[in-house]
Coordinates of C-alpha atoms in Angstrom, one line a residue:
X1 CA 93.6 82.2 67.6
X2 CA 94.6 85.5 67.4
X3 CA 94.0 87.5 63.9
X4 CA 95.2 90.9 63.5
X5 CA 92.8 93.6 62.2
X6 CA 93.6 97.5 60.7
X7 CA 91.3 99.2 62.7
X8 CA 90.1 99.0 66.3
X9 CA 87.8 96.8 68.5
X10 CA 85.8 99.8 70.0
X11 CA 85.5 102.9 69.9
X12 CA 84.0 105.1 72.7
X13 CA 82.9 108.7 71.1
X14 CA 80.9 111.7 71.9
X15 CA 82.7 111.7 75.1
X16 CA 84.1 114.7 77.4
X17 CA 87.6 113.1 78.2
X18 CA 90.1 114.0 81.1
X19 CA 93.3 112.3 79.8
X20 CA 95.2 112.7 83.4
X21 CA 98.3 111.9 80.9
X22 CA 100.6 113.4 83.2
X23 CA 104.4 112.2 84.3
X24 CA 105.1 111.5 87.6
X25 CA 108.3 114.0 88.0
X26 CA 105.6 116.5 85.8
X27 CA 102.8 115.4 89.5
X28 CA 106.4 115.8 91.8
X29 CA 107.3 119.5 89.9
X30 CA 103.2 120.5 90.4
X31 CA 101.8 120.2 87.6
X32 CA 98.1 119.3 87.3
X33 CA 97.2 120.5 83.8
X34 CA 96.2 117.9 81.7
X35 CA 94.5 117.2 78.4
X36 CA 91.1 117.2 77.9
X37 CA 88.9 116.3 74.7
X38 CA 85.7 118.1 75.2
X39 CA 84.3 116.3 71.9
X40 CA 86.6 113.2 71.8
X41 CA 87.5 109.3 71.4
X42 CA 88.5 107.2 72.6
X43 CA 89.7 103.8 70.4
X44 CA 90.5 100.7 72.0
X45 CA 92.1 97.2 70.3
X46 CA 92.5 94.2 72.6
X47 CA 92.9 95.7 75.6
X48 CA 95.0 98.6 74.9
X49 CA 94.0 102.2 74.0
X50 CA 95.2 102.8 70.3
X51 CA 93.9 106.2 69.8
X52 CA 92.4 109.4 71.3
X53 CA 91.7 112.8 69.9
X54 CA 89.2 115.4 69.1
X55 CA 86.1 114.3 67.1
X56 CA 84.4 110.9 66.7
X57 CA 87.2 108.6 66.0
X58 CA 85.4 107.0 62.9
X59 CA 89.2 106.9 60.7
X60 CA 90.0 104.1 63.0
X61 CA 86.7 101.9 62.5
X62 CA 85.8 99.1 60.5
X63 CA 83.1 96.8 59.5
X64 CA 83.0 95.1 62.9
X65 CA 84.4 98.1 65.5
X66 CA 81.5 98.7 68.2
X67 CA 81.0 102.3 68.3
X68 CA 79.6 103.4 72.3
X69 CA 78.4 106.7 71.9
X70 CA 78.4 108.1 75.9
X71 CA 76.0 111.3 75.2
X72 CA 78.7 113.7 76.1
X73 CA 79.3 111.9 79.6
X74 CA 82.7 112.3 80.9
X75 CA 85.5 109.5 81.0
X76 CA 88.0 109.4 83.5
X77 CA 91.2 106.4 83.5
X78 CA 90.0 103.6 85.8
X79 CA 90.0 104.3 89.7
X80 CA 92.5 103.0 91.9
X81 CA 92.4 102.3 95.5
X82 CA 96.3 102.4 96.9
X83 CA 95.1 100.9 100.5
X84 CA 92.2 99.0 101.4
X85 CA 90.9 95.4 102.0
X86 CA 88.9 94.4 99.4
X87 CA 88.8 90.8 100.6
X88 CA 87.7 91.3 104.3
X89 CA 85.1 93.8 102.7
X90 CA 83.6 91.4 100.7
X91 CA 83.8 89.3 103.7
X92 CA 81.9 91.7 105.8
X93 CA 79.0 91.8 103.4
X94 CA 77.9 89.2 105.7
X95 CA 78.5 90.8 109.1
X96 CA 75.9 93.3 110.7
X97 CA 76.3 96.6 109.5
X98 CA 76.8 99.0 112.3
X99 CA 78.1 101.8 109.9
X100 CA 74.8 103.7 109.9
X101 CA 74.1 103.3 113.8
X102 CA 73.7 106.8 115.9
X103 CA 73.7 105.3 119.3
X104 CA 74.6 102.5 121.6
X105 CA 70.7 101.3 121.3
X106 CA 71.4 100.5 117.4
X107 CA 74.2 98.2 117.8
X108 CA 72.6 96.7 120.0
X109 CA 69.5 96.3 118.4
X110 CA 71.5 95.0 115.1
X111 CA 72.6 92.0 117.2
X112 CA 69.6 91.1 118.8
X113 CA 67.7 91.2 115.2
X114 CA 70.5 88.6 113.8
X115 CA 70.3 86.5 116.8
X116 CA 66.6 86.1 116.7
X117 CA 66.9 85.3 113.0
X118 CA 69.8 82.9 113.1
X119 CA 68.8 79.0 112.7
X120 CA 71.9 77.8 114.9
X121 CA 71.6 79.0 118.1
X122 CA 75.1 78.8 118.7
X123 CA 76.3 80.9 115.4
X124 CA 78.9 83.6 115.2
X125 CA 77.5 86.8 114.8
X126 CA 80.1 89.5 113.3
X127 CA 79.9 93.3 113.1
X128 CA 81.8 95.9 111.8
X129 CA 82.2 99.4 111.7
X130 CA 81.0 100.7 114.9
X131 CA 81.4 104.2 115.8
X132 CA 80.7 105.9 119.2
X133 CA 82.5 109.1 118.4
X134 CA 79.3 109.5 115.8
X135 CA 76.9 108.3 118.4
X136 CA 74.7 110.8 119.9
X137 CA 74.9 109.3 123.8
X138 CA 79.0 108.7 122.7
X139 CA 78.6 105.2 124.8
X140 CA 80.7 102.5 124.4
X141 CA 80.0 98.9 124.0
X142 CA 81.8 96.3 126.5
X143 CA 81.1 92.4 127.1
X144 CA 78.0 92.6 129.4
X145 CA 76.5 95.1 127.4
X146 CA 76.4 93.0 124.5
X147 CA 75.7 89.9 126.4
X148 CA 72.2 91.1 127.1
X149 CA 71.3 90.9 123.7
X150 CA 73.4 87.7 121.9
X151 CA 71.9 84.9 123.8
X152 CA 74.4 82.2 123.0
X153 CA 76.0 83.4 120.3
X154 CA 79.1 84.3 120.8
X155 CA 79.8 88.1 119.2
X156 CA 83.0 90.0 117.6
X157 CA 82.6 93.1 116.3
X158 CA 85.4 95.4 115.0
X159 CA 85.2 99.2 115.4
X160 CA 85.3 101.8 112.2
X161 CA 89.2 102.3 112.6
X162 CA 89.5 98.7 112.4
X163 CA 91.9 98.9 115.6
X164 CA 89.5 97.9 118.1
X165 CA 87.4 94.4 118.3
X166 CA 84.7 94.3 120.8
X167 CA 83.3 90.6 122.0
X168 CA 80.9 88.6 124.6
X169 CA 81.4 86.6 126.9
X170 CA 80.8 83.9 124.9
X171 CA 83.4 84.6 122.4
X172 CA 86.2 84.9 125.3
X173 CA 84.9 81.9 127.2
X174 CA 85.6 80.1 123.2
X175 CA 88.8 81.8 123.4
X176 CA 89.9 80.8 126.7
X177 CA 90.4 84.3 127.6
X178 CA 90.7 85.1 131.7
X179 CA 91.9 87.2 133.8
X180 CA 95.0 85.7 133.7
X181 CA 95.5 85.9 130.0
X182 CA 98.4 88.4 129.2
X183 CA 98.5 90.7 126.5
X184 CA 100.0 89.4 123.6
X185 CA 102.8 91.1 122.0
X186 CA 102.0 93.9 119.5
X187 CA 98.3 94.6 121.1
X188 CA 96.1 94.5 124.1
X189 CA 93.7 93.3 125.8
X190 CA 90.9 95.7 127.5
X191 CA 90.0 95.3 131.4
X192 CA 87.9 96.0 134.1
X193 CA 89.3 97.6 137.5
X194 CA 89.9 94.4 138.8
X195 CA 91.8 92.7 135.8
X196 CA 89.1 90.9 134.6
X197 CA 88.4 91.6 130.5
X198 CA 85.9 93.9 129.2
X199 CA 85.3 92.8 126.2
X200 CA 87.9 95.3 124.4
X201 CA 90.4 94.0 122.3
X202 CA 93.3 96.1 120.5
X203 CA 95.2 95.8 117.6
X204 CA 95.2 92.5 114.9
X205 CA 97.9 90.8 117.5
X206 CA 95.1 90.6 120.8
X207 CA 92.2 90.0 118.0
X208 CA 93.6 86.8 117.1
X209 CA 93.0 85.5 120.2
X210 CA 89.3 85.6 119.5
X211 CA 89.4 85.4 116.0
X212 CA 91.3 81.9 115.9
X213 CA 88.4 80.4 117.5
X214 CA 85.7 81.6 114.8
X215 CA 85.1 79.5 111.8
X216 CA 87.1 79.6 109.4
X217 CA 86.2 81.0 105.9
X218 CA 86.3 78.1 103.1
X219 CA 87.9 79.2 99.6
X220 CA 84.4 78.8 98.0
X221 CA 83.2 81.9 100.3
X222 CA 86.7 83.8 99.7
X223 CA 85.8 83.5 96.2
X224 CA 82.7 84.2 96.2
X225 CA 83.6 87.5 98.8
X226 CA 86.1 88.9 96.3
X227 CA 83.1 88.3 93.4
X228 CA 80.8 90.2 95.1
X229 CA 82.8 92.8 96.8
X230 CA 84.2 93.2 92.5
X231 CA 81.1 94.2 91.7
X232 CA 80.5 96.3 94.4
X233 CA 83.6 98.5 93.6
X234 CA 83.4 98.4 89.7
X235 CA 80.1 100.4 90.4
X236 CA 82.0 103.0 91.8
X237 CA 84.8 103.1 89.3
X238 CA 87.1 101.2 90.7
X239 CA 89.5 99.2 88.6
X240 CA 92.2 98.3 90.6
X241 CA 93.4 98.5 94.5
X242 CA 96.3 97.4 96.8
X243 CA 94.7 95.0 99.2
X244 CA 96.3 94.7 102.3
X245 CA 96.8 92.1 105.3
X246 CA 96.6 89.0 103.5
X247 CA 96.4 85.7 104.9
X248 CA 98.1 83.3 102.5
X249 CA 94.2 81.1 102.0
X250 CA 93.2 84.9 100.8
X251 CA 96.3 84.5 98.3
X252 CA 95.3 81.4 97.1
X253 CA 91.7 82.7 96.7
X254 CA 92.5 85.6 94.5
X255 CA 94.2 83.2 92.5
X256 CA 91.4 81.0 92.2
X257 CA 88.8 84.0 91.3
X258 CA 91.2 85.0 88.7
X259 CA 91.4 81.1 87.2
X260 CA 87.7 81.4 87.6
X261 CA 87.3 84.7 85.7
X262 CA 85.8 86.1 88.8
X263 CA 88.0 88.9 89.2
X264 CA 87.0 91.8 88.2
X265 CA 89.8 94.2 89.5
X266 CA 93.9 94.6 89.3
X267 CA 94.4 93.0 93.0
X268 CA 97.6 94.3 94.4
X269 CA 98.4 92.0 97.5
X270 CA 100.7 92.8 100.2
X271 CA 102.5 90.2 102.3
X272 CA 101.5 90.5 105.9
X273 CA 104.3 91.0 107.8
X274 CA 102.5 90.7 111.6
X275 CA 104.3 90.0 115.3
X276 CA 101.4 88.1 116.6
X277 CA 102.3 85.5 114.3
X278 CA 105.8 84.7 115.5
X279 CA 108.8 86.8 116.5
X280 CA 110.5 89.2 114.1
X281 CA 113.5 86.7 113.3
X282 CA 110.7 83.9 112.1
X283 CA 109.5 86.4 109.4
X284 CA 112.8 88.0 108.3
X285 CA 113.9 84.0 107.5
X286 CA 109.8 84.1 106.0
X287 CA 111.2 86.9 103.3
X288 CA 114.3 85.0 102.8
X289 CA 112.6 81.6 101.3
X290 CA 109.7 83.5 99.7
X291 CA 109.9 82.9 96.0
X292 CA 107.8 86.0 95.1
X293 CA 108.9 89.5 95.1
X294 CA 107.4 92.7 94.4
X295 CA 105.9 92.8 90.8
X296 CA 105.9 88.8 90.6
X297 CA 102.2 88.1 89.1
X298 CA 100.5 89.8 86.2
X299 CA 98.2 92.6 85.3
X300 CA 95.6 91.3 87.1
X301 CA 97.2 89.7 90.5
X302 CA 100.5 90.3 91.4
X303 CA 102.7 90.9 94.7
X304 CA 102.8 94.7 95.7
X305 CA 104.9 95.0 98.9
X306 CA 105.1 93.7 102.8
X307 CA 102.5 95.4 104.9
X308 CA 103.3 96.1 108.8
X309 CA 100.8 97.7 110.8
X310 CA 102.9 100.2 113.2
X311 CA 100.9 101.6 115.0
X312 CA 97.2 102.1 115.9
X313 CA 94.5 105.3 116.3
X314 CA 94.1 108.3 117.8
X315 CA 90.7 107.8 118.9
X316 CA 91.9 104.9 121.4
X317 CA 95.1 106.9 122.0
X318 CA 97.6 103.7 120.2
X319 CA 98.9 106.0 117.3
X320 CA 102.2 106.9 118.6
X321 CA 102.4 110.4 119.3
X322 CA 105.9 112.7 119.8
X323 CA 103.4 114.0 122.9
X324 CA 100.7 112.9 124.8
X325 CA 97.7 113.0 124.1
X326 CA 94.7 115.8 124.8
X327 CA 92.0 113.2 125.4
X328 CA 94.1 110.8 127.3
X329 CA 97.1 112.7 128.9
X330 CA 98.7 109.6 130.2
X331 CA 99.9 108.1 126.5
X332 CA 100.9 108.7 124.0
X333 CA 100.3 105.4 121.9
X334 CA 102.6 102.6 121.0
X335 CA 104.4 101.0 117.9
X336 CA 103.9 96.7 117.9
X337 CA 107.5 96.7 116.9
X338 CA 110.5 98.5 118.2
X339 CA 113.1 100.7 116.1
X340 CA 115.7 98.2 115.5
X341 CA 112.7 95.3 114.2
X342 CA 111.7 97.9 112.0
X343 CA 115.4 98.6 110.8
X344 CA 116.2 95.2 110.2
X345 CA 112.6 94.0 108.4
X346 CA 113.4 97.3 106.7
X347 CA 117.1 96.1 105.3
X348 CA 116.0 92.7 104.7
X349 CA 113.0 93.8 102.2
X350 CA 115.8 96.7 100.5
X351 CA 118.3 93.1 99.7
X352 CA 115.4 91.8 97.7
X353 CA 113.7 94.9 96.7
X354 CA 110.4 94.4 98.1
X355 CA 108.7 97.5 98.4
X356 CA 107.6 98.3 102.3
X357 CA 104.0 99.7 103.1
X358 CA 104.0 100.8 106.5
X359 CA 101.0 102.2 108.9
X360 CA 102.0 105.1 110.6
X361 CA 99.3 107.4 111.5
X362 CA 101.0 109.4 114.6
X363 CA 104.2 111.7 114.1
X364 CA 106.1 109.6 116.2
X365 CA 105.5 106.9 114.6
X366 CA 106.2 107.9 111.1
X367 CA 109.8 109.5 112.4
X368 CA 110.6 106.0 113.4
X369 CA 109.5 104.5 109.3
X370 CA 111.6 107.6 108.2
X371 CA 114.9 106.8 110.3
X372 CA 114.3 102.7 108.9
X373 CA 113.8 104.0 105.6
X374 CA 117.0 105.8 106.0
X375 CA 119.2 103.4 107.4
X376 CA 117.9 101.0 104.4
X377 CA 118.9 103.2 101.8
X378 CA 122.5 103.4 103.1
X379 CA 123.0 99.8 102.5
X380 CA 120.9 99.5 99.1
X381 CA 119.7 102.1 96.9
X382 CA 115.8 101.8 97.8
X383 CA 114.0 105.0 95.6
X384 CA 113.0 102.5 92.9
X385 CA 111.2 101.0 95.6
X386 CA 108.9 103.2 96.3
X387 CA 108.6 102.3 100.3
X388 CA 105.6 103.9 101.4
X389 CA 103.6 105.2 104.4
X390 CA 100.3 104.1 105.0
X391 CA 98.0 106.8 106.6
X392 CA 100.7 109.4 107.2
X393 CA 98.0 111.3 109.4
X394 CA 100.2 113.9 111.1
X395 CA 103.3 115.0 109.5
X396 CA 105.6 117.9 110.5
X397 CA 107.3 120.3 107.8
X398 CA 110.9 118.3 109.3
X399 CA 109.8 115.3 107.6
X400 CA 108.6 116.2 104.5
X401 CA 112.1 117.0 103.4
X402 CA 113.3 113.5 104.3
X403 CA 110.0 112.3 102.0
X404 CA 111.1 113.9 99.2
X405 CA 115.1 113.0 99.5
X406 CA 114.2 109.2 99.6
X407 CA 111.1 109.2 97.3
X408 CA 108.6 108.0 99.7
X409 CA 104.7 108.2 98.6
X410 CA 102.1 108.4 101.1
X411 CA 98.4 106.6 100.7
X412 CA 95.8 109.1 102.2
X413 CA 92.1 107.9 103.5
X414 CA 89.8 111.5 103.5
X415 CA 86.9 109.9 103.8
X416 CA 88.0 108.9 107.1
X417 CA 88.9 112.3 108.2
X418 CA 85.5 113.3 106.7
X419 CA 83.6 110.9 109.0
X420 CA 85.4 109.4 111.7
X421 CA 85.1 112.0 114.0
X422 CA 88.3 111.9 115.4
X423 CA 89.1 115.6 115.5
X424 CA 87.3 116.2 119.2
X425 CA 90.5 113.9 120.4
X426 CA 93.3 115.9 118.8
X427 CA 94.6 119.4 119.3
X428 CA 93.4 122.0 117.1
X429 CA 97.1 121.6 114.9
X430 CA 96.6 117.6 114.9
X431 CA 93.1 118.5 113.4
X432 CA 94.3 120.9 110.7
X433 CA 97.7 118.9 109.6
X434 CA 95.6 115.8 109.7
X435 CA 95.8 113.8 106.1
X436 CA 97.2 117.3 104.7
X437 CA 96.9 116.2 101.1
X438 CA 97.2 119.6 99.9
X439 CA 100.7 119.9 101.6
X440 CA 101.9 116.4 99.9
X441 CA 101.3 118.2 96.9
X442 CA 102.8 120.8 97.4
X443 CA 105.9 119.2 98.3
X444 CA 106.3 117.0 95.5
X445 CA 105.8 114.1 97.4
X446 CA 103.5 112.0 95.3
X447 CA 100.0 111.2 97.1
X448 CA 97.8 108.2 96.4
X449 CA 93.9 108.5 97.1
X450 CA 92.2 105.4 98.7
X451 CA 89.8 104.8 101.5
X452 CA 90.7 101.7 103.7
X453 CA 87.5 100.3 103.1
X454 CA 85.5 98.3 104.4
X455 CA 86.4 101.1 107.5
X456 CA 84.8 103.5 105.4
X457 CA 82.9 103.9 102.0
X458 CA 85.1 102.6 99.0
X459 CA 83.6 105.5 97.0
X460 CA 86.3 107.2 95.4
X461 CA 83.8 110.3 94.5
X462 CA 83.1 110.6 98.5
X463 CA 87.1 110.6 98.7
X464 CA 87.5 113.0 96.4
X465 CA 85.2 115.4 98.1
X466 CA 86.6 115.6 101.2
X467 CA 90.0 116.1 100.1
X468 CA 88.8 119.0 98.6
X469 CA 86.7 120.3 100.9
X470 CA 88.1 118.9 104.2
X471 CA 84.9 119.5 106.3
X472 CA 84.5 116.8 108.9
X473 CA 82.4 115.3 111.4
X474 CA 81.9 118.7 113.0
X475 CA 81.0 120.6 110.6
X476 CA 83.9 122.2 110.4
X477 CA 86.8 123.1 107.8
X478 CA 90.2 121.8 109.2
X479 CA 93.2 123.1 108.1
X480 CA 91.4 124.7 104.7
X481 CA 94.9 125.4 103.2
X482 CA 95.5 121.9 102.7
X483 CA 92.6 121.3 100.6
X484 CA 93.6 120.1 97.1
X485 CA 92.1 120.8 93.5
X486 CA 89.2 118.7 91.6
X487 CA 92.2 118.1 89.0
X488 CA 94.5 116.9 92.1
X489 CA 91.9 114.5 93.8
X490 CA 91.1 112.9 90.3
X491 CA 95.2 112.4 90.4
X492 CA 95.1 111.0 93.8
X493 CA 92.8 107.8 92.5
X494 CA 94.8 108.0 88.9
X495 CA 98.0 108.1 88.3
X496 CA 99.3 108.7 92.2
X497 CA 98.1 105.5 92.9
X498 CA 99.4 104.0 89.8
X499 CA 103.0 104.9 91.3
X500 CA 102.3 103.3 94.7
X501 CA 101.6 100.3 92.2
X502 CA 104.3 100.4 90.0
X503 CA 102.0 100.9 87.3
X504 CA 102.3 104.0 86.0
X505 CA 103.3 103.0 82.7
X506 CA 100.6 101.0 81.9
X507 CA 98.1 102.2 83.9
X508 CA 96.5 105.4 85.4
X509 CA 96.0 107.5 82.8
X510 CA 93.9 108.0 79.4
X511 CA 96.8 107.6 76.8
X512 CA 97.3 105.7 73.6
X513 CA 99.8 102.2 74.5
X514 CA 98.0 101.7 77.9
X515 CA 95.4 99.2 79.2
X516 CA 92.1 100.6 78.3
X517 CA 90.7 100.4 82.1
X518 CA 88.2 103.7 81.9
X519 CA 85.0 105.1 83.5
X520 CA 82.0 106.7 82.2
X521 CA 80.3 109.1 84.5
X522 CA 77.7 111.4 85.0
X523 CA 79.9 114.4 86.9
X524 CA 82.6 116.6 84.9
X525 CA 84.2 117.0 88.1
X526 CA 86.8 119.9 86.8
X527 CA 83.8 121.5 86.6
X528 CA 81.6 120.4 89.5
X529 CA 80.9 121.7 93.1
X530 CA 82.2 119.3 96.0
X531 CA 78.9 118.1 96.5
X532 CA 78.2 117.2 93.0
X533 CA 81.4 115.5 92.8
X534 CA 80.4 113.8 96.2
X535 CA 77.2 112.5 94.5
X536 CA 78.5 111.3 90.9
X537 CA 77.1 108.3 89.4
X538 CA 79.0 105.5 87.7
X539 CA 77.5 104.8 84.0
X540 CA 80.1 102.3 83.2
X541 CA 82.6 100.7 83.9
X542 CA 85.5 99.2 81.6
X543 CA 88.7 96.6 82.9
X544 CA 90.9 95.3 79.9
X545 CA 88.7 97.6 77.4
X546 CA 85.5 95.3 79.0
X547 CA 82.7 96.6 80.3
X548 CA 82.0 95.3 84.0
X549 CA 79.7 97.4 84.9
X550 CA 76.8 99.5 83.4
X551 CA 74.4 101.6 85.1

């Protein structure tokens, strides 16, 4: 029973507070400036901020208010992750971490230790997040190579850019895969000289082929993923994320976690819109019986958008590229759908205002979401939409123009560009215009942080480092004048993201009518050096004015 009291629930004091209350059209005309409350409160009823201000807040408690006195720590509006996987993260928890490997010899090793220590013989073993462009020998892994060390266990393991899937034998003799197995449509399958597979796989489309013949994941270990992988990211600040690529048995998890009160952040899910499962034709007729739409849910699960994965990475040359590439002269990457599939998914989502989230990652590739944006728009006005571009790795000053006439956000990953090493593949322009967050901004094109974990750290901190700094794998500073602002990067995780959403009125911000979803920690990063931003700890953590984490 619900009984209404004069004064508020908790009140959060002695706190240095960056407000981020800041419009979007205010982001989109540049400014940054926001308030802060270097002695402040914050006071929070239900779930909703009621109050903030200078001083400790104490005219708005009563007899029962909990006061949290933070020690002059700073508190920053929850973090949001606009692209990510939160569910296959927490999935991978169980996979052999490969992250932290600097050579061939560690992968390796990882697999032989969980084969010796598995009790059925003939288990899966999963990987994920191998890198040999961090590697020290830079040697790649192929089917015999990981043969010598599985036994029979049959092995997939999925490379840092999540675009690449390397298996055994075993796993393709499961899979029925030959050398007379074709490439399915929208990917590909690696092979030796004389046709016979590798082991490579590339894109989701040729990964299902080995993936359909893994176990499948019950909705008692989905659950129990999205529960631990919560708890993971509410230690880093994160309240809410826009997961991508779901399966509907994911869907139906989230909603049992949430039944369960086992969620513990605002799960944005995107509708899956991939080739590999049918022709185009099956999944525009998909969109026209689906009974959700974008928004249909509630604060904390709801539909965000349809997800198509365009295009791949540069590191295996299948971004598509307007040229060739440096590395590998004789491509320039691929799309998995043509033009006129885009055009018409494109115009089907505009009739029922689903909001589009499209990876693009190579120029080429984003001119051809640009020119289906377009041709949407002239049917149906789409800028409420908010139709967005994934990645958006390598755009030219000709396109930013048609980003801002249209109102298309981008979702940025810096962490990756920090770490994936991918700048010894591209030409020195590709390496300085890559992820040019600094540019978005100073477009007015609005630019949501994230991190497209598990491919990388969820850390938002890490994120925000990068983007300010821009030093990668090298050791180097690429393209320094697209750096962005401590004030900016906290943006990027804040209220940017909250657009990409559609939550920017309720959301994203430290202001008095929205949810109270906050963070306490140990950094003022408006005054803080990129490192000590980097390394910021998370003292707690509050969803729905809750704490969900505490240091």
């Amino acid at each position: 029973m619900y009984t209404w009291k004069p004064y508020a629930d908790k009140i959060i004091f002695n706190a240095n507070i960056y407000t981020v209350d800041l419009t979007i059209p205010e982001i989109q005309n540049g400014k940054t400036d926001f308030k802060i409350f270097k002695n402040g409160f914050i006071a929070i009823k239900e779930n909703k901020i009621i109050a903030t201000g200078d001083g400790d807040g104490k005219e708005y408690a009563g007899s029962e208010t909990e006061l949290i006195d933070v020690n002059g720590a700073t508190v920053i509006p929850g973090l949001m992750d606009s692209h990510m996987h939160a569910l296959f993260a927490g999935i991978a928890l169980r996979a052999v971490a490969m992250e932290k490997c600097t050579c061939l010899n560690d992968m390796l090793n990882g697999i032989k230790e969980r084969a010796e220590k598995e009790a059925d013989p003939d288990s899966w073993i999963i990987g994920s997040a191998w890198n040999e462009l961090a590697w020290t020998d830079g040697l790649k892994p192929d089917a015999k190579l990981l043969d010598t060390v599985s036994g029979n266990h049959p092995v997939a393991a999925k490379r840092i850019c999540g675009h690449v899937l390397v298996a055994n034998t075993k796993a393709m003799e499961l899979a029925g895969i030959t050398k007379d197995t074709k490439d399915p449509v929208g990917g590909q399958i690696g092979r030796n000289e004389d046709g016979t597979p590798n082991g490579w796989f590339f894109e989701q489309a040729a990964f299902s082929l080995i993936e359909s013949v893994c176990p499948p994941e019950t909705e008692e270990t989905l659950v129990t993923a999205i529960e631990k992988i919560g708890s993971h990211m509410n230690s880093k600040g994160i309240t809410s994320v826009i997961d991508c690529n779901l399966p509907y048995e994911h869907t139906r998890a989230y909603l049992q976690a949430f039944k369960k009160e086992k969620l513990t952040y605002r799960s944005n899910l995107t509708f899956y819109l991939d080739k590999a499962e049918g022709p185009v034709d099956y999944h525009l007729n998909r969109i026209d019986q689906m009974m959700a739409v974008t928004g249909f849910g509630n604060d904390m699960i709801k539909f965000n958008g349809i997800k198509i994965l365009l295009d791949g990475v540069p590191a295996m040359g299948t971004a598509f590229m307007r040229e060739n590439y440096k590395h590998m002269p004789e491509t320039r990457g691929f799309t998995t759908i043509t033009q006129e599939e885009l055009t018409s998914i494109c115009k089907k989502a505009a009739q029922y205002k689903w909001q589009m989230a499209i990876h693009a990652i190579g120029d080429a590739a984003m001119d051809n979401v640009l020119n289906s944006y377009k041709e949407a728009s002239t049917q149906i006005d789409t800028s409420e939409n908010r139709n967005y571009i994934i990645h958006a790795v390598f755009p030219h000053q000709d396109q930013l123009a048609a980003f801002k006439e249209m109102n298309v956000p981008v979702t940025v990953q810096p962490t990756i560009m920090g770490v994936m090493g991918e700048e010894s593949c591209l030409t020195e322009e590709q390496a300085n215009n890559n992820q040019p967050a600094g540019w978005y901004f100073k477009n007015g094109i609005i630019c949501g942080g994230s991190s497209d974990f598990p491919v990388v750290d969820c850390n938002p901190f890490l994120g925000m480092s990068k983007a300010i700094t821009r030093i990668c794998l090298d050791g180097k500073v690429h393209g320094k004048e697209h750096c962005v602002t401590p004030a900016q990067a906290l943006i990027m995780w804040t209220m940017a993201s909250a657009y990409i959403s559609h939550d920017e009125e309720k959301l994203g911000s430290i202001t008095p009518g929205k949810i109270a979803d906050l963070v306490v920690i140990d950094t003022p990063i408006l005054e803080s050096t990129s490192e000590q931003i980097e390394n910021t700890k998370v003292l707690k953590t509050f969803l729905d004015g809750k704490i969900v984490y505490q240091r």
